[in-house]
Amino acid sequence: MAGKKQEKKSNGPPAQNVLSRQQYEDELALLHVELVKLQEWVVKTGAKVCVVFEGRDGAGKGGTIKAITQRVSPRVFRVVALTAPTEREKSQMYMQRYLPHLPAAGEVVIFDRSWYNRAGVEPVMGFCTQEQTDVFLKGVPLMERVMVDSGILLFKYWLEVSEEEQTRRLQARITDERKTWKLTKMDLDSYSRWYDYSRARDAMFRATDTAVAPWFVGRSDNKKRVRLNIISHLLKNIPYKAMPREKIKLPKRQKAGGYTEPDHPFRFVPEKF
């Protein structure tokens, strides 16, 4: 009697129903309400939240961060996207330029790329030595333990994009004049080094995916889904609760008190639309 045929295992995404634009907007609106509650809780309790986003060029980091911050205060949700280090910063201890940006009480800091540049773009593009990367990978779990022990709620997200989807997105930056500013020489140089980045990512996960500061991977070929999934995951893993609010009522306007509209020739913007 023939044995039962085994099913082939797959690490790919599960089958998904189509997510319409309206469904996405409805779900995102609900999550935005929760993010506002989170904001109020962070301010009230003095919580410190740090969210790190990493991934290849075109993985969707910027769009995901924008979805998170769209309806909250930039004074509470602070986005950090550091430029290339200055000559002075290059002479400093590597982590030194990142430390001032870590959250204080009542802040959510989101890193659009982070200290993990030393594990990814820098070794792949030759901006640091392998020895420097090895030292970083050995030390960063210790630093992240110090962060967590100090009370920082640390979340690390890696956005995983496929080769085909990355190609499509970077190609769109070439052909769509709204996106050409996103395409840099660095993007073009790094695009050809897919497997160098894969090896760097794998080494990073082996060294820094710890129980204290684990990595969470979001499949990002579908931008709408990964945004909803990551926001939901973030909210689920922060112990926030709705803070009591005072009832708000608009006060009465003052009386005109003899005020009349001026006859000043205002220069109104032409109404083309």
PDB file of N, CA, C and O in Angstrom, residues 47-81:
ATOM      1  N   ALA A  47       6.397  56.753  29.437  1.00  0.00           N
ATOM      2  CA  ALA A  47       6.993  55.584  28.788  1.00  0.00           C
ATOM      3  C   ALA A  47       8.002  56.018  27.727  1.00  0.00           C
ATOM      4  O   ALA A  47       7.930  57.128  27.178  1.00  0.00           O
ATOM      5  N   LYS A  48       8.949  55.122  27.423  1.00  0.00           N
ATOM      6  CA  LYS A  48       9.972  55.370  26.407  1.00  0.00           C
ATOM      7  C   LYS A  48       9.906  54.224  25.402  1.00  0.00           C
ATOM      8  O   LYS A  48      10.127  53.068  25.751  1.00  0.00           O
ATOM      9  N   VAL A  49       9.606  54.558  24.143  1.00  0.00           N
ATOM     10  CA  VAL A  49       9.449  53.543  23.100  1.00  0.00           C
ATOM     11  C   VAL A  49      10.433  53.843  21.977  1.00  0.00           C
ATOM     12  O   VAL A  49      10.541  54.985  21.516  1.00  0.00           O
ATOM     13  N   CYS A  50      11.149  52.817  21.535  1.00  0.00           N
ATOM     14  CA  CYS A  50      12.094  52.947  20.421  1.00  0.00           C
ATOM     15  C   CYS A  50      11.770  51.882  19.393  1.00  0.00           C
ATOM     16  O   CYS A  50      11.716  50.692  19.709  1.00  0.00           O
ATOM     17  N   VAL A  51      11.544  52.323  18.148  1.00  0.00           N
ATOM     18  CA  VAL A  51      11.189  51.413  17.062  1.00  0.00           C
ATOM     19  C   VAL A  51      12.229  51.561  15.957  1.00  0.00           C
ATOM     20  O   VAL A  51      12.458  52.665  15.457  1.00  0.00           O
ATOM     21  N   VAL A  52      12.835  50.447  15.583  1.00  0.00           N
ATOM     22  CA  VAL A  52      13.877  50.425  14.557  1.00  0.00           C
ATOM     23  C   VAL A  52      13.324  49.763  13.297  1.00  0.00           C
ATOM     24  O   VAL A  52      12.750  48.676  13.369  1.00  0.00           O
ATOM     25  N   PHE A  53      13.499  50.418  12.158  1.00  0.00           N
ATOM     26  CA  PHE A  53      13.109  49.836  10.874  1.00  0.00           C
ATOM     27  C   PHE A  53      14.343  49.644  10.007  1.00  0.00           C
ATOM     28  O   PHE A  53      15.112  50.581   9.776  1.00  0.00           O
ATOM     29  N   GLU A  54      14.521  48.412   9.542  1.00  0.00           N
ATOM     30  CA  GLU A  54      15.612  48.086   8.640  1.00  0.00           C
ATOM     31  C   GLU A  54      15.067  47.274   7.464  1.00  0.00           C
ATOM     32  O   GLU A  54      13.969  46.712   7.531  1.00  0.00           O
ATOM     33  N   GLY A  55      15.835  47.206   6.401  1.00  0.00           N
ATOM     34  CA  GLY A  55      15.443  46.456   5.217  1.00  0.00           C
ATOM     35  C   GLY A  55      16.196  46.973   4.008  1.00  0.00           C
ATOM     36  O   GLY A  55      16.852  48.022   4.067  1.00  0.00           O
ATOM     37  N   ARG A  56      16.093  46.248   2.933  1.00  0.00           N
ATOM     38  CA  ARG A  56      16.771  46.662   1.696  1.00  0.00           C
ATOM     39  C   ARG A  56      16.128  47.933   1.147  1.00  0.00           C
ATOM     40  O   ARG A  56      15.021  48.310   1.531  1.00  0.00           O
ATOM     41  N   ASP A  57      16.824  48.568   0.208  1.00  0.00           N
ATOM     42  CA  ASP A  57      16.241  49.714  -0.490  1.00  0.00           C
ATOM     43  C   ASP A  57      14.956  49.276  -1.177  1.00  0.00           C
ATOM     44  O   ASP A  57      14.909  48.227  -1.830  1.00  0.00           O
ATOM     45  N   GLY A  58      13.909  50.075  -1.026  1.00  0.00           N
ATOM     46  CA  GLY A  58      12.636  49.762  -1.658  1.00  0.00           C
ATOM     47  C   GLY A  58      11.769  48.800  -0.876  1.00  0.00           C
ATOM     48  O   GLY A  58      10.720  48.374  -1.366  1.00  0.00           O
ATOM     49  N   ALA A  59      12.162  48.479   0.353  1.00  0.00           N
ATOM     50  CA  ALA A  59      11.387  47.519   1.143  1.00  0.00           C
ATOM     51  C   ALA A  59      10.114  48.129   1.721  1.00  0.00           C
ATOM     52  O   ALA A  59       9.221  47.401   2.155  1.00  0.00           O
ATOM     53  N   GLY A  60      10.022  49.456   1.766  1.00  0.00           N
ATOM     54  CA  GLY A  60       8.806  50.097   2.252  1.00  0.00           C
ATOM     55  C   GLY A  60       8.913  50.688   3.645  1.00  0.00           C
ATOM     56  O   GLY A  60       7.895  50.926   4.299  1.00  0.00           O
ATOM     57  N   LYS A  61      10.129  50.959   4.094  1.00  0.00           N
ATOM     58  CA  LYS A  61      10.310  51.509   5.438  1.00  0.00           C
ATOM     59  C   LYS A  61       9.631  52.869   5.582  1.00  0.00           C
ATOM     60  O   LYS A  61       8.913  53.111   6.549  1.00  0.00           O
ATOM     61  N   GLY A  62       9.883  53.761   4.618  1.00  0.00           N
ATOM     62  CA  GLY A  62       9.338  55.114   4.713  1.00  0.00           C
ATOM     63  C   GLY A  62       7.827  55.140   4.724  1.00  0.00           C
ATOM     64  O   GLY A  62       7.209  55.876   5.506  1.00  0.00           O
ATOM     65  N   GLY A  63       7.195  54.329   3.869  1.00  0.00           N
ATOM     66  CA  GLY A  63       5.732  54.301   3.825  1.00  0.00           C
ATOM     67  C   GLY A  63       5.129  53.741   5.094  1.00  0.00           C
ATOM     68  O   GLY A  63       4.076  54.213   5.559  1.00  0.00           O
ATOM     69  N   THR A  64       5.785  52.755   5.679  1.00  0.00           N
ATOM     70  CA  THR A  64       5.298  52.183   6.937  1.00  0.00           C
ATOM     71  C   THR A  64       5.419  53.196   8.066  1.00  0.00           C
ATOM     72  O   THR A  64       4.492  53.364   8.875  1.00  0.00           O
ATOM     73  N   ILE A  65       6.526  53.893   8.127  1.00  0.00           N
ATOM     74  CA  ILE A  65       6.711  54.918   9.156  1.00  0.00           C
ATOM     75  C   ILE A  65       5.687  56.034   8.983  1.00  0.00           C
ATOM     76  O   ILE A  65       5.106  56.522   9.964  1.00  0.00           O
ATOM     77  N   LYS A  66       5.434  56.427   7.748  1.00  0.00           N
ATOM     78  CA  LYS A  66       4.436  57.473   7.491  1.00  0.00           C
ATOM     79  C   LYS A  66       3.050  57.029   7.948  1.00  0.00           C
ATOM     80  O   LYS A  66       2.284  57.821   8.506  1.00  0.00           O
ATOM     81  N   ALA A  67       2.717  55.753   7.724  1.00  0.00           N
ATOM     82  CA  ALA A  67       1.422  55.238   8.154  1.00  0.00           C
ATOM     83  C   ALA A  67       1.295  55.285   9.679  1.00  0.00           C
ATOM     84  O   ALA A  67       0.209  55.538  10.213  1.00  0.00           O
ATOM     85  N   ILE A  68       2.397  55.056  10.390  1.00  0.00           N
ATOM     86  CA  ILE A  68       2.376  55.095  11.851  1.00  0.00           C
ATOM     87  C   ILE A  68       2.198  56.519  12.355  1.00  0.00           C
ATOM     88  O   ILE A  68       1.438  56.789  13.290  1.00  0.00           O
ATOM     89  N   THR A  69       2.883  57.473  11.744  1.00  0.00           N
ATOM     90  CA  THR A  69       2.959  58.832  12.278  1.00  0.00           C
ATOM     91  C   THR A  69       1.922  59.786  11.700  1.00  0.00           C
ATOM     92  O   THR A  69       1.883  60.953  12.082  1.00  0.00           O
ATOM     93  N   GLN A  70       1.091  59.300  10.811  1.00  0.00           N
ATOM     94  CA  GLN A  70       0.183  60.160  10.044  1.00  0.00           C
ATOM     95  C   GLN A  70      -0.762  60.976  10.920  1.00  0.00           C
ATOM     96  O   GLN A  70      -1.079  62.123  10.615  1.00  0.00           O
ATOM     97  N   ARG A  71      -1.238  60.401  12.034  1.00  0.00           N
ATOM     98  CA  ARG A  71      -2.270  61.056  12.838  1.00  0.00           C
ATOM     99  C   ARG A  71      -1.830  61.359  14.268  1.00  0.00           C
ATOM    100  O   ARG A  71      -2.675  61.641  15.119  1.00  0.00           O
ATOM    101  N   VAL A  72      -0.547  61.285  14.522  1.00  0.00           N
ATOM    102  CA  VAL A  72      -0.057  61.547  15.878  1.00  0.00           C
ATOM    103  C   VAL A  72       0.870  62.763  15.861  1.00  0.00           C
ATOM    104  O   VAL A  72       1.239  63.263  14.800  1.00  0.00           O
ATOM    105  N   SER A  73       1.240  63.213  17.049  1.00  0.00           N
ATOM    106  CA  SER A  73       2.048  64.428  17.168  1.00  0.00           C
ATOM    107  C   SER A  73       3.524  64.143  16.900  1.00  0.00           C
ATOM    108  O   SER A  73       4.097  63.228  17.498  1.00  0.00           O
ATOM    109  N   PRO A  74       4.167  64.960  16.054  1.00  0.00           N
ATOM    110  CA  PRO A  74       5.614  64.784  15.834  1.00  0.00           C
ATOM    111  C   PRO A  74       6.435  65.145  17.059  1.00  0.00           C
ATOM    112  O   PRO A  74       7.622  64.832  17.126  1.00  0.00           O
ATOM    113  N   ARG A  75       5.823  65.772  18.047  1.00  0.00           N
ATOM    114  CA  ARG A  75       6.539  66.079  19.286  1.00  0.00           C
ATOM    115  C   ARG A  75       6.628  64.854  20.190  1.00  0.00           C
ATOM    116  O   ARG A  75       7.465  64.807  21.098  1.00  0.00           O
ATOM    117  N   VAL A  76       5.738  63.877  19.945  1.00  0.00           N
ATOM    118  CA  VAL A  76       5.767  62.635  20.719  1.00  0.00           C
ATOM    119  C   VAL A  76       6.370  61.510  19.882  1.00  0.00           C
ATOM    120  O   VAL A  76       7.275  60.800  20.328  1.00  0.00           O
ATOM    121  N   PHE A  77       5.897  61.357  18.650  1.00  0.00           N
ATOM    122  CA  PHE A  77       6.423  60.363  17.713  1.00  0.00           C
ATOM    123  C   PHE A  77       7.498  61.043  16.872  1.00  0.00           C
ATOM    124  O   PHE A  77       7.202  61.771  15.927  1.00  0.00           O
ATOM    125  N   ARG A  78       8.732  60.841  17.232  1.00  0.00           N
ATOM    126  CA  ARG A  78       9.854  61.513  16.582  1.00  0.00           C
ATOM    127  C   ARG A  78      10.571  60.543  15.638  1.00  0.00           C
ATOM    128  O   ARG A  78      10.993  59.461  16.052  1.00  0.00           O
ATOM    129  N   VAL A  79      10.703  60.934  14.367  1.00  0.00           N
ATOM    130  CA  VAL A  79      11.366  60.095  13.377  1.00  0.00           C
ATOM    131  C   VAL A  79      12.812  60.537  13.232  1.00  0.00           C
ATOM    132  O   VAL A  79      13.099  61.728  13.046  1.00  0.00           O
ATOM    133  N   VAL A  80      13.730  59.580  13.314  1.00  0.00           N
ATOM    134  CA  VAL A  80      15.159  59.853  13.191  1.00  0.00           C
ATOM    135  C   VAL A  80      15.681  59.154  11.943  1.00  0.00           C
ATOM    136  O   VAL A  80      15.584  57.936  11.810  1.00  0.00           O
ATOM    137  N   ALA A  81      16.191  59.942  11.002  1.00  0.00           N
ATOM    138  CA  ALA A  81      16.790  59.398   9.774  1.00  0.00           C
ATOM    139  C   ALA A  81      18.109  60.147   9.564  1.00  0.00           C
ATOM    140  O   ALA A  81      18.145  61.185   8.891  1.00  0.00           O
TER     141      ALA A  81
END
